[in-house]
Structures are given as C-alpha cells and as structure tokens.
Backbone as a ProteinNet text record, in pm:
[ID]
protein_1_A
[PRIMARY]
MQQQKIKRFLAHFVLDHVTIEYLKYGHQLTIEQLKLLIFILHFTENHKEDLSLNMIIFYKNYQKNQLLKSITHLYEFNWISKKRHPYDQRRLVITLTQNQCSKITQLIEELEHFLEVKSTLINEINHSTLLSYYLKCHSQFRVIEQSCTSQHLTLEELYLLGLLIISDNKTIFKSIKVHALKGIIAMGPIIKTLQSKGYLIKSRSRDDERYIVLTLRKEKVNVIQSEIEECYNKLEQGIQHV
[TERTIARY]
-7539.4	-7565.5	-7494.8	-7492.4	-7424.7	-7276.9	-7212.5	-7069.9	-7044.7	-7133.4	-7118.7	-7130.1	-7225.9	-7243.4	-7123	-7067.7	-6948.4	-6831.9	-6813.5	-6704.8	-6724.3	-6848.7	-6877	-6851.8	-6892.4	-6867.3	-6717.1	-6638.7	-6493.4	-6433.6	-6481.5	-6428.9	-6457.6	-6578.4	-6613.2	-6532.6	-6514.1	-6436.5	-6292.7	-6232.9	-6096	-6089.7	-6184.9	-6188.3	-6193.6	-6276.7	-6289.1	-6156.7	-6094.6	-5972.3	-5853.7	-5836.4	-5721.7	-5740	-5864.4	-5890	-5864.2	-5905	-5875.9	-5725	-5649.1	-5502.9	-5441	-5495	-5445.4	-5458	-5572.4	-5593.8	-5509.4	-5499.8	-5426.6	-5278.1	-5215.9	-5071.3	-5032.8	-5123.5	-5093.2	-5125.4	-5228	-5273.9	-5301.8	-5274.1	-5299.7	-5445.6	-5536.6	-5679.2	-5757.6	-5866.8	-5963.9	-6076.2	-6161.9	-6275.6	-6367.1	-6389.7	-6476.6	-6418.4	-6286.7	-6222.4	-6232.4	-6221.9	-6241	-6381.5	-6481.8	-6621	-6642.3	-6577.3	-6587.9	-6524.3	-6409.4	-6343.1	-6429.8	-6491.5	-6578.5	-6696	-6754.2	-6865.6	-6821	-6705.8	-6655.3	-6628.4	-6570.1	-6542.1	-6671.1	-6769.8	-6896.2	-6969.1	-6966	-7031.5	-6963.8	-6831.9	-6755.1	-6783	-6796.8	-6820.3	-6962.4	-7057.7	-7198.8	-7266	-7195.9	-7255.5	-7160.2	-7217.5	-7136.2	-7115.8	-7205.5	-7197	-7082.9	-7038.3	-6932.6	-6984.3	-6894.8	-6930.3	-6884.7	-6980.2	-6947.9	-6955.5	-6903.2	-6910.6	-7055.5	-7138.7	-7280.4	-7351.4	-7311.9	-7372.4	-7331.2	-7204.3	-7157.6	-7232	-7248.1	-7321	-7465.5	-7526.1	-7665.3	-7680.1	-7591.5	-7602.5	-7555.5	-7450.7	-7386.4	-7402.7	-7468.8	-7501.2	-7377.2	-7274.1	-7153.3	-7170.9	-7098.2	-7080	-6975.8	-6995.8	-6907.9	-6762	-6737.5	-6599.1	-6531	-6605.7	-6552.9	-6520.3	-6608.9	-6589	-6466.6	-6451.2	-6336.5	-6204.4	-6200.2	-6078.4	-6046.6	-6149.5	-6128.9	-6085.2	-6148.9	-6113.6	-5969.1	-5928.4	-5790.8	-5691.5	-5722.7	-5634.6	-5624.1	-5736.1	-5735.8	-5662	-5674.7	-5604.9	-5453.8	-5413.3	-5270	-5202.5	-5277.2	-5220.7	-5252.9	-5296.3	-5320.1	-5423.9	-5525.5	-5637.7	-5740.5	-5750.4	-5849.3	-5785.1	-5855.8	-5817.9	-5932.3	-5902.6	-6008.7	-5981.2	-6088.3	-6076.6	-6196	-6191	-6303	-6400.5	-6528.8	-6631.1	-6613.1	-6614.7	-6588.1	-6686.8	-6811.8	-6912.1	-6936.4	-6872.2	-6887.2	-6760.9	-6670.4	-6540.2	-6548.9	-6663	-6679	-6698.5	-6742.2	-6772.7	-6650.9	-6625.7	-6517	-6572.4	-6503.4	-6546.7	-6442.9	-6491.6	-6403.6	-6399.5	-6280	-6264.3	-6162.4	-6162.2	-6064.7	-5996.3	-5864.3	-5792.5	-5805	-5764.4	-5768.4	-5679.1	-5562	-5470.4	-5531.3	-5602.8	-5666.5	-5779.8	-5855	-5960.3	-5898.9	-5787.8	-5719.4	-5664.1	-5612.3	-5555.5	-5662.8	-5780.3	-5890.3	-5942.5	-5955.9	-6001.7	-5906.1	-5776.3	-5675.7	-5684.9	-5706.5	-5723.1	-5840.2	-5951.8	-6071.2	-6042.5	-5974.7	-5941.1	-5848.3	-5748.1	-5654.3	-5726.3	-5817.2	-5890.9	-5983.7	-6048.6	-6136	-6056.7	-5936.3	-5850.5	-5809.7	-5773.5	-5736.2	-5851.4	-5971.8	-6089.9	-6119.1	-6099	-6124	-6030.3	-5904.2	-5805.6	-5838.8	-5879.8	-5899.6	-6037.2	-6128	-6264.8	-6296.4	-6194.6	-6216.8	-6297.6	-6297.2	-6372.3	-6519.2	-6556.6	-6694.6	-6764.7	-6833.7	-6890.5	-7005.1	-7078.3	-7199.7	-7175.2	-7049.7	-7020.7	-7038.6	-7110.6	-7118.1	-7000.3	-6904.9	-6781.3	-6800.1	-6914.8	-6939.8	-6975.1	-7013.1	-7046.9	-6960.1	-6837.3	-6749.8	-6722.4	-6691.1	-6660	-6782.7	-6898.1	-7022.5	-7052.5	-7030.4	-7052.8	-6964.5	-6837	-6744.5	-6781.9	-6814.1	-6847.5	-6971.4	-7069.1	-7187.7	-7148	-7061.3	-7012.6	-6943.2	-6855.7	-6783.3	-6879.6	-6975.5	-7073.6	-7155.5	-7192.8	-7274.9	-7196.2	-7068.2	-6984.2	-6980	-6976.9	-6974.6	-7107.4	-7218.1	-7350.2	-7353.4	-7305.6	-7303	-7214.2	-7100.7	-7004	-7066.5	-7143.7	-7202.9	-7325.8	-7392.6	-7516	-7488.7	-7366.4	-7325.2	-7406.4	-7339.6	-7408	-7470	-7562.2	-7631.1	-7534.5	-7422.5	-7322.1	-7206.9	-7221.2	-7119.4	-6982.2	-6984.3	-6860.8	-6828.3	-6701.2	-6659.9	-6647.4	-6638.6	-6621.6	-6489.8	-6383.7	-6253.7	-6262.8	-6336.9	-6355.1	-6434.5	-6538.9	-6618	-6534.8	-6445.6	-6356	-6270	-6208	-6123.1	-6204.9	-6321.2	-6408.3	-6455.8	-6484.3	-6525.5	-6415.1	-6290.7	-6176.9	-6166.4	-6192.2	-6186.9	-6299.4	-6417.9	-6531.2	-6504.4	-6451	-6424.6	-6301.2	-6229.1	-6116.6	-6159.4	-6290.8	-6347.3	-6326.9	-6336.9	-6338.3	-6203.9	-6096.4	-5967	-5854	-5751.7	-5635.5	-5518.7	-5399.3	-5284	-5274	-5214.3	-5202.4	-5129.2	-5027.5	-4949.5	-5038.3	-5134.8	-5226.8	-5318	-5365.1	-5451.9	-5375.6	-5248.3	-5166.7	-5151.1	-5154.3	-5145.3	-5259.8	-5374.6	-5493.6	-5503.5	-5392.5	-5393.4	-5381.1	-5385	-5380.2	-5256.6	-5140.5	-5010.1	-5005.3	-5061.1	-5052.7	-5163.4	-5256.5	-5367.9	-5451	-5469.2	-5546.9	-5451.2	-5453.6	-5366.8	-5433.3	-5392.9	-5457.9	-5437.5	-5316.8	-5286.1	-5387.1	-5410.3	-5507.5	-5649.8	-5687.1	-5822	-5838.8	-5735.5	-5740.6	-5756.7	-5681.3	-5692.3	-5833.1	-5891.1	-6027	-6128.3	-6114.9	-6208.5	-6192.8	-6071	-6050.3	-6126.1	-6111.6	-6176.8	-6329	-6379.2	-6523.9	-6576	-6484.1	-6524.3	-6556.5	-6499.5	-6529.2	-6427	-6303.4	-6203.6	-6105.5	-6037.5	-5936.7	-5802	-5700.5	-5564.9	-5479.4	-5413.3	-5334.2	-5213.6	-5124.9	-5009.9	-5048.2	-4991.7	-5018.7	-4959.8	-5036.3	-4987	-4877.5	-4884.6	-4786.7	-4655.4	-4665.4	-4545.7	-4572.1	-4508.7	-4536.7	-4494.9	-4423.1	-4387.2	-4508.8	-4610.9	-4729.2	-4840.1	-4903.1	-5018.6	-5145.3	-5236.1	-5361.8	-5477.1	-5560.1	-5680.8	-5802.5	-5887.7	-6005.9	-6130.2	-6235.4	-6362.3	-6429.6	-6491	-6571.9	-6696.8	-6725.2	-6835.5	-6968.7	-6992.3	-7121.5	-7138.6	-7028.7	-7035.1	-7047	-7027.3	-7021.9	-7151.5	-7266.9	-7395.3	-7420.7	-7381.9	-7399	-7315.6	-7191.2	-7101.1	-7155.3	-7198.8	-7253.5	-7374.1	-7461	-7580.4	-7541.7	-7440.5	-7394.6	-7338.6	-7254.1	-7193.4	-7299.2	-7392.3	-7500.4	-7585.6	-7614.4	-7692.8	-7618.6	-7487.7	-7406.9	-7403	-7389.3	-7385.2	-7519.2	-7629	-7762	-7778	-7729.5	-7734.3	-7647.6	-7531	-7440.6	-7506	-7567.4	-7632.8	-7748.3	-7825.3	-7937.3	-7888.4	-7772.3	-7719.1	-7660.6	-7619.3	-7551.6	-7631	-7750.3	-7824.1	-7878.7	-7889.3	-7948.3	-7843.7	-7715.4	-7611.4	-7625.8
-13969.7	-13829.9	-13791.7	-13887.5	-13860.2	-13831.2	-13910.6	-13890.3	-13751.1	-13705.5	-13572.8	-13463.6	-13479.8	-13380.3	-13378	-13495.7	-13502.9	-13430.8	-13454.1	-13388.2	-13236.7	-13192.9	-13048.6	-12987.5	-13059.7	-13012.9	-12995.8	-13095.6	-13089.7	-12973.6	-12952.6	-12844.3	-12707.4	-12688.7	-12561.6	-12542	-12648.6	-12641.8	-12597.9	-12658	-12622.6	-12477.1	-12435.4	-12297	-12198.9	-12228.2	-12139.6	-12129.3	-12242.1	-12241.9	-12177.1	-12204.8	-12145.5	-11994.7	-11949.1	-11805.3	-11733.7	-11794	-11737.7	-11720	-11822.6	-11817.6	-11715.8	-11706.4	-11609	-11466.7	-11435.2	-11301.3	-11277.8	-11380.6	-11368.6	-11341	-11420.3	-11408.5	-11316.4	-11298.1	-11210.5	-11064.2	-11040.4	-10902.4	-10867.2	-10958.5	-10936.6	-10897.5	-10966.8	-10937.8	-11064.2	-11045.3	-11153	-11133.6	-11232.6	-11220.2	-11107.1	-11094.9	-10988.2	-10850.9	-10837.2	-10709	-10679.2	-10782.4	-10765.1	-10714.5	-10776.7	-10735.4	-10590.9	-10553.3	-10415.2	-10318.6	-10355.3	-10271	-10252.2	-10359.9	-10352.5	-10259.3	-10270.3	-10182.6	-10036.5	-10009.2	-9871.4	-9815.2	-9897.1	-9852.6	-9819.4	-9909	-9886	-9764.7	-9748.9	-9632.8	-9504.1	-9503.3	-9384.6	-9347.7	-9448.9	-9424.4	-9376.6	-9412.8	-9386.2	-9280.6	-9230.4	-9131.4	-9014.2	-8897.3	-8778.4	-8755.3	-8809	-8786.6	-8866.5	-8819.7	-8889.1	-9020.7	-9117.6	-9249.1	-9258.9	-9263	-9273.2	-9418.5	-9445	-9580	-9622.2	-9529	-9561	-9602.2	-9540.1	-9577	-9718.3	-9752.9	-9888.9	-9990.2	-9958.9	-10048	-10064.4	-9954.8	-9957.6	-10043.7	-10022.5	-10093.6	-10239.1	-10264.7	-10397.1	-10475.4	-10415.7	-10486.8	-10538.4	-10455.3	-10490.9	-10464.9	-10540.9	-10504.7	-10392.9	-10291.5	-10174.2	-10209.9	-10294.5	-10331.5	-10404.4	-10494.6	-10568.9	-10473.6	-10378.6	-10281.6	-10194.8	-10148.1	-10063.3	-10136.2	-10264.3	-10343.9	-10354	-10378.2	-10389.3	-10256.1	-10147.6	-10014.3	-9980.8	-10011.1	-9985.5	-10063.5	-10190	-10274.2	-10219.2	-10185.2	-10134.4	-10000.9	-9919.5	-9790.1	-9811.1	-9903.7	-9929.6	-9982.4	-10055.2	-10109	-10021	-9899.1	-9797.2	-9837.4	-9913	-9943	-9830.2	-9761	-9653.6	-9535	-9422.6	-9305.3	-9275.3	-9203.4	-9165.8	-9026.3	-8960.6	-8825.2	-8800	-8690	-8650.7	-8565.5	-8582.7	-8504.8	-8356.7	-8267.9	-8124.9	-8059.1	-8109.5	-8048.1	-8125.9	-8240.1	-8320.4	-8403.9	-8354.9	-8419.4	-8559.4	-8593.2	-8727.2	-8833	-8790.7	-8885	-8910.3	-9039.3	-9079.3	-9098.1	-9043.4	-9052.9	-9132.9	-9226	-9309.5	-9253.1	-9234.1	-9181.7	-9266.7	-9248.4	-9315.7	-9212.9	-9220.2	-9139.1	-9207.1	-9137.6	-9196.4	-9320.1	-9310.4	-9425.4	-9545.2	-9518.7	-9627.7	-9691.5	-9609.2	-9663.5	-9755.7	-9711	-9791.6	-9920.4	-9908.9	-10025.8	-10131.9	-10088	-10181.7	-10243.1	-10160.1	-10209.6	-10315	-10289.2	-10385.9	-10515.7	-10503.3	-10621.8	-10707.4	-10642.7	-10714.6	-10786.1	-10717.4	-10778	-10898.3	-10883.7	-10994.4	-11112.4	-11082	-11188.1	-11261.2	-11187.2	-11250.4	-11343.3	-11300.2	-11385.9	-11510.8	-11493.1	-11605.9	-11705.5	-11654.2	-11740.1	-11814.4	-11745.7	-11809.7	-11928.8	-11911.3	-12019.3	-12134.7	-12100.6	-12202.4	-12269.1	-12218.2	-12272.2	-12354	-12403.4	-12476.1	-12604.5	-12660	-12783.7	-12757.9	-12629.4	-12595.9	-12542.1	-12628.4	-12593.2	-12493.6	-12492.8	-12412.2	-12263.7	-12223.1	-12082.3	-11998.4	-11886.8	-11785.5	-11690.5	-11688.8	-11615	-11463.2	-11414.5	-11270.3	-11230.5	-11327.8	-11299.6	-11384.5	-11410	-11502.8	-11459.1	-11332.2	-11284.7	-11292.4	-11250.5	-11259.6	-11404.2	-11493.4	-11636.9	-11686.2	-11650.1	-11696.6	-11641.4	-11512.8	-11452.7	-11517.8	-11551.7	-11624.6	-11763.3	-11827.4	-11960.9	-11957.1	-11860	-11846.6	-11824.4	-11734.4	-11705.6	-11829.2	-11904.9	-12023.9	-12132.6	-12144.5	-12239.4	-12203.4	-12073	-12031.4	-12065.8	-12052.8	-12090.5	-12240.1	-12320.4	-12466.6	-12504.2	-12437.4	-12463.8	-12442.2	-12335.1	-12299.8	-12383.2	-12436.7	-12511.6	-12654	-12704.7	-12838.9	-12947.5	-13050.3	-13160	-13254.1	-13336.3	-13428.7	-13529.5	-13555.8	-13649.7	-13577.2	-13444.9	-13363.3	-13373.9	-13363.8	-13365.7	-13224.5	-13186.4	-13055.7	-13060.8	-12943.8	-12939.1	-13004	-12983.5	-13044.7	-13197.2	-13249	-13394.1	-13448.1	-13374.8	-13416.6	-13411.3	-13313.3	-13302.8	-13428.4	-13469.7	-13588.9	-13714.5	-13725.5	-13841.6	-13844.9	-13726.8	-13717.8	-13762.8	-13725.9	-13770.3	-13922.8	-13982.7	-14128.9	-14193.7	-14133.3	-14189.8	-14188.9	-14078	-14073.3	-14156	-14205.6	-14298.1	-14441.9	-14468.5	-14602.4	-14649.2	-14552.8	-14579.7	-14622.7	-14617.5	-14663.7	-14596	-14549.8	-14491.2	-14486.4	-14456.8	-14445.2	-14301.7	-14285.8	-14154.5	-14055.1	-14103.8	-14016.5	-13950.6	-14025.5	-13970.9	-13865.1	-13890.9	-13794.7	-13666.9	-13682.6	-13566.9	-13466.8	-13517.2	-13430	-13328.8	-13368.7	-13283.2	-13196.9	-13187.2	-13107.2	-12958.3	-12920.8	-12781	-12710.6	-12776.6	-12722.5	-12688.9	-12777	-12759.7	-12677.4	-12625.4	-12546.7	-12633.3	-12758.9	-12851.9	-12953.7	-12964.2	-13059.3	-13196.6	-13281.1	-13410.8	-13505.2	-13503	-13594.8	-13590.7	-13471.9	-13462.2	-13499.4	-13466	-13498.9	-13650.5	-13717.4	-13864	-13927	-13877.1	-13930.1	-13911.7	-13794.1	-13766.2	-13860	-13879.1	-13966.7	-14113.1	-14151.1	-14285.4	-14300.6	-14199.7	-14206.6	-14201.9	-14136.8	-14131.1	-14256.6	-14343.1	-14469.8	-14463.2	-14364.5	-14350.4	-14418.9	-14429	-14490.6	-14577	-14663.4	-14753.7	-14716.4	-14707.5	-14676.4	-14801.9	-14845.6	-14969.2	-14960.8	-15058.6	-15067.1	-15144.1	-15103.5	-15172.7	-15313.6	-15409.9	-15548.3	-15562.1	-15478.2	-15485.6	-15415.9	-15308	-15231.7	-15165.1	-15214.7	-15167	-15022.7	-14963.9	-14822.2	-14731.7	-14783.4	-14702.5	-14725.7	-14614.6	-14621.3	-14616.6	-14708.7	-14717.4	-14666.3	-14581.1	-14530.2	-14593.9	-14655.2	-14724.2	-14679.8	-14644.9	-14610.4	-14736.8	-14725.5	-14837.1	-14848.9	-14968.6	-14989.9	-14938.3	-14959.7	-14920.2	-14768.4	-14693.2	-14547.1	-14478.8	-14553.2	-14491.9	-14419.2	-14483.9	-14420.7	-14296.4	-14303	-14188	-14070	-14097.3	-13991.5	-13930.2	-14015.1	-13965.5	-13874.8	-13914.9	-13834.6	-13701.1	-13702.6	-13579.5	-13480.5	-13530.3	-13442	-13390.2	-13476.7	-13435.4	-13326.5	-13342.3	-13241.8	-13108.4	-13113.9	-12991.5	-12925.1	-13005.9	-12948.5	-12884.7	-12948.8	-12891.9	-12756.3	-12744.9	-12616.4	-12512.9	-12556.3	-12466.5	-12417.2	-12508.2	-12475.7	-12377.9	-12398.7	-12308.4	-12166.2	-12153.7	-12021.6	-11947.1	-12018.8	-11952.6	-11954.3	-12014	-12032.6	-11902.8	-11796.4	-11672.1	-11572.5	-11614.7	-11521.9	-11500.5
-14387	-14351.2	-14221.1	-14123.9	-13997.6	-14019.6	-14106.1	-14134.8	-14191.5	-14281.5	-14340.2	-14234.2	-14143.4	-14036.5	-13943	-13915.5	-13830.3	-13897.9	-14027.7	-14101.2	-14105.1	-14119.9	-14120.8	-13983.7	-13879.4	-13742.7	-13720.3	-13761	-13744	-13823.2	-13946.2	-14030.5	-13968.8	-13914.9	-13850.2	-13721.8	-13646.2	-13522.1	-13551.8	-13654	-13692.8	-13738.4	-13822.2	-13870.5	-13754.3	-13654.7	-13539	-13464.1	-13436.2	-13356.2	-13427.9	-13556.6	-13626.5	-13643.5	-13655.1	-13668.4	-13536.4	-13426	-13293.4	-13276.4	-13314.1	-13300	-13395.4	-13516.7	-13615	-13560.4	-13504	-13448.8	-13323.9	-13241.2	-13114.5	-13137.8	-13223.9	-13243.1	-13358.4	-13453.4	-13565.9	-13540	-13455.2	-13434.5	-13288.3	-13195.5	-13051.8	-13025.5	-13093.5	-13080.1	-13046.5	-12971.4	-12952.8	-13054.9	-13068.3	-13160	-13114.6	-12984.6	-12933.3	-12963.1	-12951.7	-12984	-13133.5	-13215.4	-13360.1	-13389.3	-13328	-13349.7	-13305.7	-13196.2	-13148.2	-13247.7	-13302.1	-13402.2	-13525.9	-13571.4	-13689.6	-13662.4	-13543.1	-13507	-13504.9	-13442.7	-13433.6	-13573.1	-13660.5	-13797.6	-13871.5	-13865.9	-13936.3	-13880.2	-13749.4	-13688	-13734.6	-13733.9	-13774.3	-13919.7	-14004.7	-14147.7	-14176.5	-14089.3	-14119.2	-14032	-13929.7	-13840	-13818.5	-13804.9	-13778.7	-13629.1	-13548.3	-13403.5	-13341.3	-13223.2	-13150.3	-13093.1	-13083	-13029.6	-12884.4	-12792.5	-12649.7	-12603.7	-12484.4	-12427.8	-12407.7	-12361.6	-12338.1	-12466.7	-12577.5	-12706	-12746.9	-12723.2	-12755.2	-12669.4	-12540.5	-12449.1	-12495.9	-12540.3	-12586.2	-12712.3	-12809.5	-12937.2	-12929.1	-12851.1	-12852.1	-12722.1	-12623.7	-12499.1	-12424.5	-12415.1	-12341.1	-12192.2	-12110.5	-11970.3	-11966.7	-11880.9	-11883.2	-11854.1	-11754	-11720.3	-11835.2	-11898.5	-12012.9	-12127.7	-12152.1	-12259.5	-12232.7	-12109.5	-12074.2	-12097	-12062.5	-12084.5	-12233.5	-12314.3	-12459.1	-12519.2	-12476.2	-12525.6	-12490.2	-12367.1	-12323.1	-12408.6	-12434.1	-12516.2	-12658.6	-12718.5	-12855.9	-12865.4	-12763.8	-12760.3	-12749.5	-12661.9	-12640.8	-12767	-12849.5	-12973.3	-13094.5	-13067.7	-13171.2	-13275.8	-13231.5	-13320.4	-13317.9	-13206	-13189.5	-13117.4	-13120.7	-13041	-12944.9	-12838	-12744.1	-12690.1	-12651	-12595.7	-12504.5	-12432.3	-12347.3	-12427.5	-12399.4	-12469	-12435.4	-12535.9	-12510.6	-12414.3	-12408.4	-12321.5	-12192.4	-12181.2	-12059.4	-12042.5	-11959.9	-11943.1	-11881.6	-11825	-11766.7	-11875	-11991	-12099.3	-12187.6	-12213	-12301.6	-12442.3	-12540.4	-12680	-12759.4	-12839.8	-12922	-13064	-13116.3	-13252.4	-13329	-13460.4	-13545.9	-13635	-13643.1	-13740.8	-13877.5	-13981.2	-14115.1	-14123.1	-14059	-14058	-13985.6	-13877.2	-13802.4	-13882.7	-13953.7	-14042.5	-14147.6	-14205.8	-14307.9	-14247.7	-14125.9	-14056.6	-14029.4	-13985.3	-13957.1	-14086.9	-14189.9	-14320.8	-14375.5	-14361.6	-14407.2	-14326.9	-14196.1	-14110.8	-14159.5	-14188.9	-14235.3	-14367	-14458.5	-14588.6	-14571.4	-14483.9	-14457.6	-14393.9	-14301.6	-14233	-14329.9	-14419.6	-14518.9	-14610.9	-14648	-14730.8	-14652.6	-14526.4	-14439.9	-14429.1	-14406.4	-14393.8	-14523.6	-14635.5	-14765.5	-14785.6	-14747.3	-14760.6	-14666.5	-14543.5	-14439.5	-14444.1	-14525.1	-14525.3	-14649.9	-14717.8	-14843.6	-14824.1	-14701.9	-14676.1	-14643.1	-14631.3	-14594.8	-14718.8	-14790.1	-14921	-14913	-14798.3	-14792.1	-14766.2	-14750.4	-14722.4	-14848.8	-14833.4	-14938.1	-14915.4	-15007.2	-14983.5	-14980.6	-15024.5	-15014.3	-14871.3	-14788.6	-14648.3	-14554.9	-14596.3	-14524.8	-14381.5	-14360.2	-14225	-14135.2	-14187.2	-14109.1	-14073.1	-14168.3	-14145.9	-14032.3	-14039.1	-13935	-13797.7	-13788.6	-13658.8	-13598.1	-13682.8	-13635.1	-13585.8	-13662	-13627.1	-13490.7	-13470.4	-13343	-13227	-13246.3	-13140.4	-13106.7	-13209	-13186	-13113.3	-13142.5	-13068.4	-12919.9	-12888.8	-12747.5	-12679.7	-12754.2	-12700.7	-12671.1	-12766.8	-12749.4	-12631.2	-12621	-12514	-12376.6	-12363.5	-12234.3	-12200.7	-12303.9	-12278.2	-12231.5	-12255.4	-12210.3	-12281.3	-12330.5	-12399.3	-12297.4	-12343.6	-12252.2	-12190.2	-12258	-12206	-12134.7	-12116.8	-12048.2	-12116.1	-12248	-12326	-12373.7	-12368.7	-12418.7	-12570.8	-12633.4	-12779	-12820.6	-12740.1	-12770.3	-12765.1	-12666.1	-12655.4	-12774.2	-12814	-12930.6	-13058.6	-13066.5	-13182.7	-13194.6	-13084.8	-13087.7	-13118	-13054.2	-13078.7	-13223.7	-13279.1	-13419.2	-13513.6	-13480.8	-13562.1	-13562.5	-13446.8	-13437.8	-13519.1	-13514.9	-13589.9	-13740.5	-13792.1	-13936.6	-13973.8	-13871.8	-13894.6	-13867.1	-13878.4	-13854	-13710.4	-13617.7	-13472.8	-13413.9	-13495.9	-13445	-13521.9	-13450.1	-13516.9	-13419.8	-13472.4	-13383.1	-13331.7	-13214.7	-13150.3	-13240	-13312.6	-13400.6	-13505.6	-13559.2	-13660.4	-13599.8	-13477.5	-13409	-13377	-13338.2	-13298.5	-13412.8	-13536.2	-13654.3	-13655.2	-13598.1	-13597	-13470.9	-13395.7	-13272.4	-13302.1	-13430.1	-13474.6	-13420.8	-13441	-13401	-13252	-13172.3	-13026.9	-12965.4	-13048	-12993.8	-12899.8	-12939.3	-12856.9	-12795.5	-12663.2	-12592.5	-12594	-12687	-12706	-12587.5	-12526.9	-12417.3	-12303.4	-12242.7	-12133.1	-12175.1	-12300.1	-12348.6	-12359.2	-12408.9	-12419.5	-12281.5	-12183.1	-12045.9	-11990.9	-12015.1	-11967	-12032.5	-12164.2	-12236	-12195	-12157.4	-12101.8	-11969.9	-11883.8	-11751.9	-11764	-11871.2	-11894.1	-11964.9	-12005.2	-12066.7	-12214.4	-12286.6	-12429.1	-12518.9	-12474.1	-12560.6	-12482.6	-12558	-12502.7	-12564.5	-12480.7	-12526.2	-12508.2	-12616.4	-12608.6	-12702.5	-12692.4	-12782.3	-12909.1	-13021.3	-13147.9	-13144.7	-13192.5	-13200	-13305.9	-13408.3	-13517.3	-13482.5	-13404.4	-13367	-13232.7	-13128.9	-12993.2	-12968.9	-13063.2	-13048.1	-13066.4	-13133.3	-13162.5	-13060.2	-13020.8	-12930.6	-13015.5	-12990.3	-13066.1	-12980.3	-13039.3	-12972.6	-13038.9	-12958.7	-13011.1	-12935.4	-13009	-12944.3	-12891.2	-12775.2	-12724.5	-12811.8	-12860	-12954.4	-12901.6	-12771.1	-12713.9	-12706.4	-12729.6	-12720.6	-12856.6	-12964.1	-13097.6	-13132.4	-13113.8	-13147.3	-13062.7	-12935.8	-12845.3	-12894.6	-12931.4	-12979.9	-13109	-13201.5	-13328.4	-13304.5	-13213.1	-13181.7	-13119.7	-13031.2	-12965.7	-13067.5	-13156.9	-13256.9	-13353.4	-13391.8	-13482	-13416.9	-13288.4	-13215.8	-13210.7	-13184.2	-13180.9	-13318.1	-13424.1	-13558.1	-13593.8	-13555	-13582.1	-13514.2	-13389.9	-13317.9	-13388.3	-13434.1	-13506.2	-13634.1	-13706.9	-13834.5	-13814.2	-13706.6	-13675.8	-13653	-13588.4	-13556	-13673.4	-13778.3	-13890.3	-14020.4	-14018.1	-14143.7	-14203.3	-14123.3	-14174.8	-14224.3	-14230	-14276.8	-14427.2
[MASK]
++++++++++++++++++++++++++++++++++++++++++++++++++++++++++++++++++++++++++++++++++++++++++++++++++++++++++++++++++++++++++++++++++++++++++++++++++++++++++++++++++++++++++++++++++++++++++++++++++++++++++++++++++++++++++++++++++++++++++++++++++

C-alpha cells in the first residue's frame, strides 16, 4: 500500500508541475491568474451587475495589491477589459468582451484536454471534474509546502526520494535526470542537499565508472516512506470532495 501511495504522490506532483509550466510558457499565466479568469467568466455569465475589485476581494478573499497585479497582467495580455464605474470614477469595473469570453472558454477546454492527457497515471480522477480536481490538488500542494514536513523536507526533495524508493532504493543519476521534467526541477542541487542531510549516498558505479549511482541510506527508508505517505494523505484529504 505504501508503494501505491508513493506512486500516486509522484504522479500528482508531476501533474502539478507540468501544468504550471504549460500555463506559464503557453499562456503567460499563473494558476492563481487562471482561477481569477474562471471566476470572472462565471460571474459575467451569471450576473448582470458590474464586477468591481471589492466584489472579487469579498468573494475570493484576495489581498488588494495582489489582485491589482493580477488584473494589470490579465488586462495587458487582453484576457479582460476594465473601465471606471459610471457613477463613481474611483471604482474600477472588470468586464469581458465576447472575444475575451471565447478566449477564456477555449483556454479552459485546452487545459482540460492537456490534463486528461497528463493524468493517465491517476486512476481516481473523475474526468468530468478534471479541472476542479487539479485546482484542488494544486492548492493542497501549496498547503503542504507551507506546513513543512516533520523531517524538514521540501516537496522536490520528497519527489526525488520517492523516485529512489520505487527504484528499489538505488539508481543511476542518468535515470533520475529523466524525471527532472525537462529541467523544471534542478536535480543536482537537490541531490547535494539530500547528501548533506544524510538521506542518500552518491558514488561511482563499480561496473562503469562513468555512471554516478544514487543510493538511499537504509536507516532512512522507513522515515522517507512515512513522510511521503503523510503528504499523500494530506493531499487526498484536500481533493476528496471534488
């Protein structure tokens, strides 16, 4: 059961990171900006009243400075329009043109297709709620990240350690590098940190000295498994109601 949870943790971690990169380089958006766009679209479709910054803060609990930065970015990339309220020039109103509504809808459809392709290893996903599932997953990873594990390991460190565990606690660096998600995760610095923390040993292969071998310290294996299992349980709790 532990092995299954480790594999699920790794699959969710990969899904989160590749989706962040897809939005960043494909659409110049962060996950938070995507969530804001979805909210603005749904509000526009379901309400006749104008959408002000104060209303967004009320409904979505944003910090005003953070919201202003996101609104400015979305406006500059033509995701939204903005204007001054006709009866109060101090108030900023967010609107969407028909083209912008279509653009956001197309983005959502493309993202859902991307998630469907990238989530094939996660069997428990209901594909009718795929985007909601992913957004919950992303938010829960941020909660886990901020709460810090009992062993003070980062999610990236747990990802690498998890890869070693499912490789029977030992593998060559070249094999691990394949899982660096095309450079998204810098494996070199993480390996050095885990060496200094006493989790793994780095050595030359006896069969071929050109290869670097990474081996988990035996006394750390149970600790690592427990840490990843705890993180996965927290992740599961956050996404189980989607």
